Amino acid sequence: MNDFVSIEGLEVPAVIGIFDWEQAIQQPLVIDLEMAWNNQPAAQSGDIADALDYDAVQRKVVQWIDEKPWGLIEEVAEMLAARIIDMYSVATIKVRVAKPTAVKAARTVAVTIVRAQAETE
């Protein structure tokens, strides 16, 4: 499949980090998602029921990140990939989780993963 639905630059406040002081504050995570999705049915019908509802996806991402304190951005990336594949039947997903406040001298640090349905089952 060559169609994708993307969400770029979704900023989500999170309790994230491996240090004690990080577990007492919120820091921004910046989430980018690229989800394989057949866009042709929605294009033909004009019906949101045939589309990947990116608003629903972003609301779930915010909810899931807010559920608990996180240690590593790698954990967040894996959780998002597995849950989005499961909930929305996305065949393949590319997830990038960036933590702009992690390294003072860098604009951001990030991890990027690519997962497919068979890898999360």
Short mmCIF file of N, CA, C and O in Angstrom, two decimals:
data_model
loop_
_atom_site.label_atom_id
_atom_site.label_comp_id
_atom_site.label_asym_id
_atom_site.label_seq_id
_atom_site.Cartn_x
_atom_site.Cartn_y
_atom_site.Cartn_z
N MET A 1 0.85 -1.18 0.00
CA MET A 1 0.00 0.00 0.00
C MET A 1 0.89 1.24 0.00
O MET A 1 1.87 1.30 0.72
N ASN A 2 0.50 2.21 -0.79
CA ASN A 2 1.28 3.45 -0.89
C ASN A 2 0.57 4.65 -0.30
O ASN A 2 1.06 5.76 -0.43
N ASP A 3 -0.58 4.45 0.32
CA ASP A 3 -1.32 5.56 0.93
C ASP A 3 -0.96 5.67 2.40
O ASP A 3 -0.73 4.66 3.08
N PHE A 4 -0.95 6.90 2.88
CA PHE A 4 -0.64 7.14 4.29
C PHE A 4 -1.51 8.26 4.84
O PHE A 4 -1.92 9.15 4.10
N VAL A 5 -1.75 8.20 6.13
CA VAL A 5 -2.33 9.30 6.87
C VAL A 5 -1.27 9.70 7.88
O VAL A 5 -0.74 8.84 8.60
N SER A 6 -0.94 10.99 7.93
CA SER A 6 0.13 11.45 8.81
C SER A 6 -0.38 12.47 9.81
O SER A 6 -1.26 13.26 9.51
N ILE A 7 0.22 12.41 10.98
CA ILE A 7 0.06 13.45 11.99
C ILE A 7 1.47 13.88 12.33
O ILE A 7 2.29 13.06 12.73
N GLU A 8 1.76 15.16 12.16
CA GLU A 8 3.12 15.66 12.38
C GLU A 8 3.14 16.75 13.45
O GLU A 8 2.29 17.62 13.46
N GLY A 9 4.11 16.64 14.33
CA GLY A 9 4.33 17.70 15.31
C GLY A 9 3.28 17.78 16.41
O GLY A 9 3.05 18.87 16.95
N LEU A 10 2.67 16.65 16.76
CA LEU A 10 1.68 16.65 17.84
C LEU A 10 2.42 16.80 19.17
O LEU A 10 3.15 15.91 19.59
N GLU A 11 2.25 17.93 19.82
CA GLU A 11 2.93 18.19 21.08
C GLU A 11 2.04 17.75 22.24
O GLU A 11 0.90 18.20 22.37
N VAL A 12 2.61 16.86 23.06
CA VAL A 12 1.86 16.28 24.18
C VAL A 12 2.68 16.45 25.46
O VAL A 12 3.81 15.98 25.54
N PRO A 13 2.12 17.13 26.47
CA PRO A 13 2.83 17.22 27.75
C PRO A 13 2.83 15.84 28.41
O PRO A 13 1.81 15.15 28.40
N ALA A 14 3.99 15.46 28.98
CA ALA A 14 4.10 14.13 29.56
C ALA A 14 5.02 14.14 30.76
O ALA A 14 5.96 14.94 30.83
N VAL A 15 4.76 13.24 31.68
CA VAL A 15 5.73 12.94 32.73
C VAL A 15 6.62 11.87 32.13
O VAL A 15 6.18 10.75 31.88
N ILE A 16 7.86 12.25 31.82
CA ILE A 16 8.76 11.38 31.07
C ILE A 16 10.19 11.59 31.53
O ILE A 16 10.63 12.73 31.67
N GLY A 17 10.89 10.51 31.77
CA GLY A 17 12.30 10.61 32.10
C GLY A 17 12.73 9.58 33.11
O GLY A 17 11.92 9.04 33.86
N ILE A 18 14.03 9.32 33.14
CA ILE A 18 14.57 8.29 34.02
C ILE A 18 15.09 8.86 35.34
O ILE A 18 15.39 8.11 36.26
N PHE A 19 15.17 10.18 35.42
CA PHE A 19 15.66 10.81 36.66
C PHE A 19 14.48 11.16 37.56
O PHE A 19 13.39 11.48 37.08
N ASP A 20 14.73 11.12 38.88
CA ASP A 20 13.66 11.42 39.84
C ASP A 20 13.02 12.78 39.58
O ASP A 20 11.80 12.92 39.64
N TRP A 21 13.84 13.80 39.29
CA TRP A 21 13.30 15.14 39.08
C TRP A 21 12.39 15.19 37.86
O TRP A 21 11.43 15.96 37.81
N GLU A 22 12.65 14.33 36.86
CA GLU A 22 11.80 14.32 35.67
C GLU A 22 10.42 13.72 35.97
O GLU A 22 9.44 14.06 35.29
N GLN A 23 10.36 12.86 36.95
CA GLN A 23 9.09 12.24 37.30
C GLN A 23 8.19 13.18 38.10
O GLN A 23 7.05 12.85 38.39
N ALA A 24 8.72 14.36 38.43
CA ALA A 24 7.95 15.35 39.20
C ALA A 24 7.46 16.51 38.33
O ALA A 24 6.81 17.42 38.84
N ILE A 25 7.78 16.48 37.03
CA ILE A 25 7.40 17.58 36.14
C ILE A 25 6.83 17.03 34.83
O ILE A 25 6.97 15.84 34.55
N GLN A 26 6.23 17.92 34.06
CA GLN A 26 5.82 17.57 32.71
C GLN A 26 6.80 18.17 31.72
O GLN A 26 7.28 19.29 31.92
N GLN A 27 7.09 17.41 30.68
CA GLN A 27 7.94 17.87 29.59
C GLN A 27 7.22 17.58 28.27
O GLN A 27 6.44 16.63 28.18
N PRO A 28 7.48 18.37 27.25
CA PRO A 28 6.79 18.11 25.98
C PRO A 28 7.41 16.93 25.23
O PRO A 28 8.63 16.77 25.20
N LEU A 29 6.53 16.13 24.66
CA LEU A 29 6.93 15.15 23.65
C LEU A 29 6.33 15.63 22.34
O LEU A 29 5.22 16.17 22.32
N VAL A 30 7.04 15.42 21.26
CA VAL A 30 6.53 15.77 19.94
C VAL A 30 6.41 14.47 19.15
O VAL A 30 7.40 13.76 18.95
N ILE A 31 5.18 14.17 18.74
CA ILE A 31 4.86 12.89 18.12
C ILE A 31 4.59 13.10 16.63
O ILE A 31 3.82 13.98 16.24
N ASP A 32 5.23 12.26 15.81
CA ASP A 32 4.94 12.19 14.38
C ASP A 32 4.48 10.77 14.07
O ASP A 32 5.15 9.80 14.48
N LEU A 33 3.37 10.65 13.37
CA LEU A 33 2.84 9.34 12.98
C LEU A 33 2.65 9.29 11.48
O LEU A 33 2.14 10.24 10.88
N GLU A 34 3.04 8.19 10.88
CA GLU A 34 2.77 7.94 9.47
C GLU A 34 2.13 6.56 9.40
O GLU A 34 2.79 5.54 9.66
N MET A 35 0.83 6.53 9.07
CA MET A 35 0.05 5.31 9.15
C MET A 35 -0.41 4.87 7.76
O MET A 35 -1.04 5.64 7.04
N ALA A 36 -0.06 3.63 7.40
CA ALA A 36 -0.49 3.09 6.11
C ALA A 36 -2.00 2.90 6.15
O ALA A 36 -2.53 2.25 7.06
N TRP A 37 -2.67 3.48 5.16
CA TRP A 37 -4.13 3.42 5.14
C TRP A 37 -4.60 3.61 3.70
O TRP A 37 -4.14 4.50 3.00
N ASN A 38 -5.54 2.79 3.28
CA ASN A 38 -6.09 2.92 1.93
C ASN A 38 -7.06 4.10 1.92
O ASN A 38 -8.17 4.01 2.45
N ASN A 39 -6.64 5.20 1.32
CA ASN A 39 -7.45 6.41 1.29
C ASN A 39 -8.48 6.44 0.17
O ASN A 39 -9.36 7.30 0.15
N GLN A 40 -8.41 5.49 -0.74
CA GLN A 40 -9.31 5.50 -1.90
C GLN A 40 -10.79 5.38 -1.52
O GLN A 40 -11.61 6.13 -2.05
N PRO A 41 -11.17 4.47 -0.61
CA PRO A 41 -12.60 4.39 -0.26
C PRO A 41 -13.16 5.71 0.28
O PRO A 41 -14.26 6.12 -0.09
N ALA A 42 -12.41 6.39 1.13
CA ALA A 42 -12.88 7.67 1.67
C ALA A 42 -12.95 8.74 0.58
O ALA A 42 -13.87 9.55 0.56
N ALA A 43 -11.98 8.71 -0.32
CA ALA A 43 -11.98 9.68 -1.42
C ALA A 43 -13.19 9.49 -2.32
O ALA A 43 -13.76 10.47 -2.82
N GLN A 44 -13.58 8.24 -2.52
CA GLN A 44 -14.73 7.96 -3.39
C GLN A 44 -16.06 8.23 -2.70
O GLN A 44 -16.98 8.74 -3.32
N SER A 45 -16.15 7.92 -1.40
CA SER A 45 -17.44 8.05 -0.71
C SER A 45 -17.63 9.41 -0.05
O SER A 45 -18.76 9.85 0.15
N GLY A 46 -16.53 10.06 0.33
CA GLY A 46 -16.64 11.30 1.08
C GLY A 46 -17.12 11.08 2.51
O GLY A 46 -17.50 12.03 3.19
N ASP A 47 -17.06 9.84 2.98
CA ASP A 47 -17.59 9.46 4.29
C ASP A 47 -16.44 9.23 5.27
O ASP A 47 -15.55 8.43 5.01
N ILE A 48 -16.50 9.89 6.43
CA ILE A 48 -15.46 9.74 7.45
C ILE A 48 -15.36 8.29 7.93
O ILE A 48 -14.30 7.85 8.37
N ALA A 49 -16.44 7.54 7.82
CA ALA A 49 -16.42 6.14 8.24
C ALA A 49 -15.44 5.31 7.40
O ALA A 49 -14.97 4.27 7.84
N ASP A 50 -15.12 5.79 6.20
CA ASP A 50 -14.18 5.09 5.32
C ASP A 50 -12.75 5.61 5.47
O ASP A 50 -11.84 5.10 4.84
N ALA A 51 -12.59 6.62 6.31
CA ALA A 51 -11.28 7.25 6.48
C ALA A 51 -10.65 6.83 7.81
O ALA A 51 -11.34 6.34 8.71
N LEU A 52 -9.37 7.05 7.93
CA LEU A 52 -8.70 6.93 9.22
C LEU A 52 -8.89 8.28 9.91
O LEU A 52 -8.34 9.29 9.46
N ASP A 53 -9.67 8.30 10.95
CA ASP A 53 -10.04 9.54 11.64
C ASP A 53 -8.84 10.06 12.44
O ASP A 53 -8.62 9.65 13.58
N TYR A 54 -8.07 10.96 11.84
CA TYR A 54 -6.84 11.44 12.48
C TYR A 54 -7.13 12.23 13.76
O TYR A 54 -6.31 12.24 14.67
N ASP A 55 -8.31 12.83 13.86
CA ASP A 55 -8.65 13.52 15.12
C ASP A 55 -8.84 12.50 16.24
O ASP A 55 -8.36 12.71 17.36
N ALA A 56 -9.52 11.41 15.95
CA ALA A 56 -9.70 10.36 16.96
C ALA A 56 -8.35 9.76 17.36
O ALA A 56 -8.11 9.50 18.54
N VAL A 57 -7.48 9.56 16.39
CA VAL A 57 -6.14 9.01 16.68
C VAL A 57 -5.38 9.96 17.60
O VAL A 57 -4.83 9.54 18.62
N GLN A 58 -5.36 11.24 17.28
CA GLN A 58 -4.58 12.17 18.11
C GLN A 58 -5.15 12.28 19.51
O GLN A 58 -4.40 12.39 20.47
N ARG A 59 -6.46 12.21 19.66
CA ARG A 59 -7.06 12.25 21.00
C ARG A 59 -6.64 11.02 21.81
O ARG A 59 -6.34 11.13 23.00
N LYS A 60 -6.60 9.86 21.18
CA LYS A 60 -6.16 8.64 21.86
C LYS A 60 -4.68 8.73 22.24
O LYS A 60 -4.29 8.31 23.33
N VAL A 61 -3.86 9.25 21.35
CA VAL A 61 -2.43 9.40 21.64
C VAL A 61 -2.24 10.24 22.91
O VAL A 61 -1.49 9.86 23.81
N VAL A 62 -2.92 11.36 22.99
CA VAL A 62 -2.83 12.23 24.16
C VAL A 62 -3.30 11.47 25.40
O VAL A 62 -2.64 11.50 26.45
N GLN A 63 -4.41 10.78 25.30
CA GLN A 63 -4.96 10.02 26.44
C GLN A 63 -3.98 8.95 26.90
O GLN A 63 -3.72 8.79 28.11
N TRP A 64 -3.42 8.18 25.97
CA TRP A 64 -2.52 7.09 26.33
C TRP A 64 -1.24 7.60 26.99
O TRP A 64 -0.75 7.02 27.95
N ILE A 65 -0.71 8.69 26.48
CA ILE A 65 0.51 9.25 27.06
C ILE A 65 0.23 9.78 28.47
O ILE A 65 1.07 9.68 29.36
N ASP A 66 -0.96 10.31 28.66
CA ASP A 66 -1.34 10.88 29.95
C ASP A 66 -1.69 9.83 31.01
O ASP A 66 -1.80 10.14 32.18
N GLU A 67 -1.82 8.57 30.60
CA GLU A 67 -2.25 7.50 31.51
C GLU A 67 -1.30 7.26 32.67
O GLU A 67 -1.73 6.84 33.75
N LYS A 68 -0.01 7.48 32.45
CA LYS A 68 0.97 7.13 33.48
C LYS A 68 2.28 7.87 33.23
O LYS A 68 2.51 8.39 32.15
N PRO A 69 3.16 7.89 34.22
CA PRO A 69 4.50 8.42 33.99
C PRO A 69 5.30 7.44 33.13
O PRO A 69 5.14 6.22 33.26
N TRP A 70 6.16 7.96 32.27
CA TRP A 70 6.97 7.15 31.38
C TRP A 70 8.44 7.35 31.71
O TRP A 70 8.83 8.41 32.18
N GLY A 71 9.23 6.35 31.43
CA GLY A 71 10.67 6.44 31.63
C GLY A 71 11.39 6.85 30.36
O GLY A 71 12.02 7.89 30.28
N LEU A 72 11.27 6.02 29.33
CA LEU A 72 11.99 6.22 28.08
C LEU A 72 11.05 6.55 26.93
O LEU A 72 9.93 6.03 26.87
N ILE A 73 11.55 7.35 26.00
CA ILE A 73 10.74 7.64 24.82
C ILE A 73 10.55 6.39 23.97
O ILE A 73 9.56 6.27 23.24
N GLU A 74 11.46 5.44 24.09
CA GLU A 74 11.32 4.17 23.37
C GLU A 74 10.05 3.44 23.81
O GLU A 74 9.35 2.85 22.98
N GLU A 75 9.75 3.50 25.10
CA GLU A 75 8.53 2.87 25.62
C GLU A 75 7.28 3.52 25.02
O GLU A 75 6.33 2.83 24.66
N VAL A 76 7.31 4.82 24.94
CA VAL A 76 6.16 5.55 24.39
C VAL A 76 5.96 5.18 22.92
O VAL A 76 4.83 4.92 22.48
N ALA A 77 7.03 5.13 22.16
CA ALA A 77 6.95 4.79 20.73
C ALA A 77 6.36 3.40 20.52
O ALA A 77 5.45 3.21 19.70
N GLU A 78 6.85 2.42 21.28
CA GLU A 78 6.34 1.05 21.13
C GLU A 78 4.87 0.94 21.53
O GLU A 78 4.08 0.27 20.87
N MET A 79 4.50 1.62 22.62
CA MET A 79 3.12 1.60 23.07
C MET A 79 2.20 2.20 22.01
O MET A 79 1.16 1.63 21.67
N LEU A 80 2.58 3.35 21.47
CA LEU A 80 1.74 4.00 20.46
C LEU A 80 1.58 3.12 19.23
O LEU A 80 0.47 2.96 18.71
N ALA A 81 2.68 2.55 18.75
CA ALA A 81 2.60 1.70 17.56
C ALA A 81 1.65 0.53 17.79
O ALA A 81 0.76 0.27 16.97
N ALA A 82 1.82 -0.17 18.89
CA ALA A 82 0.99 -1.35 19.17
C ALA A 82 -0.48 -0.98 19.31
O ALA A 82 -1.36 -1.65 18.75
N ARG A 83 -0.76 0.08 20.04
CA ARG A 83 -2.16 0.44 20.28
C ARG A 83 -2.85 0.98 19.03
O ARG A 83 -4.03 0.69 18.79
N ILE A 84 -2.15 1.76 18.24
CA ILE A 84 -2.76 2.28 17.01
C ILE A 84 -3.01 1.15 16.01
O ILE A 84 -4.08 1.08 15.40
N ILE A 85 -2.06 0.24 15.88
CA ILE A 85 -2.27 -0.91 14.99
C ILE A 85 -3.48 -1.71 15.46
O ILE A 85 -4.34 -2.09 14.66
N ASP A 86 -3.57 -1.95 16.75
CA ASP A 86 -4.66 -2.74 17.31
C ASP A 86 -6.01 -2.05 17.19
O ASP A 86 -6.98 -2.63 16.72
N MET A 87 -6.09 -0.79 17.60
CA MET A 87 -7.37 -0.09 17.64
C MET A 87 -7.89 0.32 16.27
O MET A 87 -9.10 0.30 16.02
N TYR A 88 -6.98 0.70 15.39
CA TYR A 88 -7.41 1.26 14.10
C TYR A 88 -7.12 0.35 12.91
O TYR A 88 -7.35 0.75 11.77
N SER A 89 -6.60 -0.84 13.17
CA SER A 89 -6.28 -1.81 12.11
C SER A 89 -5.36 -1.22 11.04
O SER A 89 -5.52 -1.48 9.85
N VAL A 90 -4.42 -0.43 11.49
CA VAL A 90 -3.41 0.14 10.58
C VAL A 90 -2.41 -0.98 10.27
O VAL A 90 -1.93 -1.66 11.17
N ALA A 91 -2.13 -1.19 8.98
CA ALA A 91 -1.24 -2.28 8.59
C ALA A 91 0.21 -2.02 9.00
O ALA A 91 0.90 -2.91 9.50
N THR A 92 0.66 -0.80 8.81
CA THR A 92 2.03 -0.41 9.12
C THR A 92 2.01 1.00 9.69
O THR A 92 1.21 1.83 9.27
N ILE A 93 2.92 1.25 10.63
CA ILE A 93 3.01 2.58 11.22
C ILE A 93 4.46 2.95 11.46
O ILE A 93 5.28 2.11 11.82
N LYS A 94 4.75 4.21 11.22
CA LYS A 94 6.04 4.79 11.57
C LYS A 94 5.77 5.81 12.67
O LYS A 94 4.94 6.70 12.50
N VAL A 95 6.44 5.63 13.80
CA VAL A 95 6.24 6.50 14.96
C VAL A 95 7.56 7.17 15.30
O VAL A 95 8.57 6.49 15.46
N ARG A 96 7.53 8.47 15.43
CA ARG A 96 8.69 9.23 15.91
C ARG A 96 8.27 9.95 17.18
O ARG A 96 7.26 10.66 17.19
N VAL A 97 9.03 9.73 18.24
CA VAL A 97 8.79 10.41 19.51
C VAL A 97 10.02 11.24 19.82
O VAL A 97 11.12 10.69 19.97
N ALA A 98 9.84 12.55 19.90
CA ALA A 98 10.94 13.47 20.18
C ALA A 98 10.74 14.10 21.55
O ALA A 98 9.61 14.36 21.97
N LYS A 99 11.87 14.34 22.20
CA LYS A 99 11.87 14.98 23.52
C LYS A 99 12.79 16.20 23.43
O LYS A 99 14.00 16.10 23.63
N PRO A 100 12.22 17.35 23.10
CA PRO A 100 13.04 18.54 22.84
C PRO A 100 13.84 19.04 24.04
O PRO A 100 14.84 19.72 23.86
N THR A 101 13.42 18.69 25.24
CA THR A 101 14.11 19.21 26.43
C THR A 101 15.18 18.25 26.96
O THR A 101 15.78 18.51 28.00
N ALA A 102 15.45 17.16 26.26
CA ALA A 102 16.34 16.12 26.78
C ALA A 102 17.81 16.53 26.82
O ALA A 102 18.51 16.22 27.78
N VAL A 103 18.27 17.19 25.79
CA VAL A 103 19.69 17.57 25.70
C VAL A 103 19.75 19.06 25.42
O VAL A 103 19.29 19.52 24.37
N LYS A 104 20.33 19.78 26.35
CA LYS A 104 20.33 21.25 26.26
C LYS A 104 20.95 21.76 24.97
O LYS A 104 20.46 22.72 24.36
N ALA A 105 22.02 21.14 24.51
CA ALA A 105 22.74 21.62 23.33
C ALA A 105 22.09 21.19 22.01
O ALA A 105 22.50 21.64 20.94
N ALA A 106 21.07 20.33 22.07
CA ALA A 106 20.42 19.85 20.86
C ALA A 106 19.00 20.41 20.75
O ALA A 106 18.34 20.63 21.76
N ARG A 107 18.55 20.60 19.53
CA ARG A 107 17.17 21.04 19.31
C ARG A 107 16.19 19.98 19.83
O ARG A 107 15.17 20.30 20.41
N THR A 108 16.52 18.71 19.61
CA THR A 108 15.69 17.62 20.10
C THR A 108 16.46 16.32 20.04
O THR A 108 17.49 16.23 19.37
N VAL A 109 15.96 15.33 20.74
CA VAL A 109 16.38 13.94 20.57
C VAL A 109 15.12 13.15 20.26
O VAL A 109 14.03 13.54 20.67
N ALA A 110 15.27 12.06 19.53
CA ALA A 110 14.09 11.32 19.12
C ALA A 110 14.42 9.87 18.83
O ALA A 110 15.58 9.53 18.58
N VAL A 111 13.39 9.05 18.88
CA VAL A 111 13.47 7.69 18.38
C VAL A 111 12.40 7.53 17.30
O VAL A 111 11.34 8.16 17.38
N THR A 112 12.71 6.73 16.31
CA THR A 112 11.77 6.44 15.24
C THR A 112 11.70 4.93 15.08
O THR A 112 12.74 4.27 15.00
N ILE A 113 10.48 4.41 15.07
CA ILE A 113 10.29 2.98 14.85
C ILE A 113 9.28 2.76 13.73
O ILE A 113 8.44 3.63 13.47
N VAL A 114 9.36 1.62 13.09
CA VAL A 114 8.40 1.20 12.08
C VAL A 114 7.91 -0.17 12.50
O VAL A 114 8.72 -1.08 12.74
N ARG A 115 6.59 -0.32 12.59
CA ARG A 115 6.00 -1.59 13.01
C ARG A 115 4.86 -1.96 12.06
O ARG A 115 4.21 -1.08 11.50
N ALA A 116 4.63 -3.26 11.94
CA ALA A 116 3.53 -3.77 11.12
C ALA A 116 2.65 -4.67 11.97
O ALA A 116 3.08 -5.13 13.04
N GLN A 117 1.45 -4.94 11.51
CA GLN A 117 0.49 -5.74 12.28
C GLN A 117 1.09 -7.03 12.78
O GLN A 117 0.95 -7.36 13.94
N ALA A 118 1.77 -7.78 11.97
CA ALA A 118 2.30 -9.09 12.37
C ALA A 118 3.31 -8.97 13.49
O ALA A 118 3.46 -9.89 14.29
N GLU A 119 4.00 -7.83 13.61
CA GLU A 119 5.03 -7.65 14.63
C GLU A 119 4.45 -7.37 16.01
O GLU A 119 5.14 -7.49 17.01
N THR A 120 3.20 -6.96 16.09
CA THR A 120 2.62 -6.58 17.37
C THR A 120 1.63 -7.62 17.89
O THR A 120 1.05 -7.45 18.93
N GLU A 121 1.41 -8.65 17.14
CA GLU A 121 0.42 -9.67 17.57
C GLU A 121 1.06 -10.68 18.51
O GLU A 121 2.22 -10.91 18.55
#
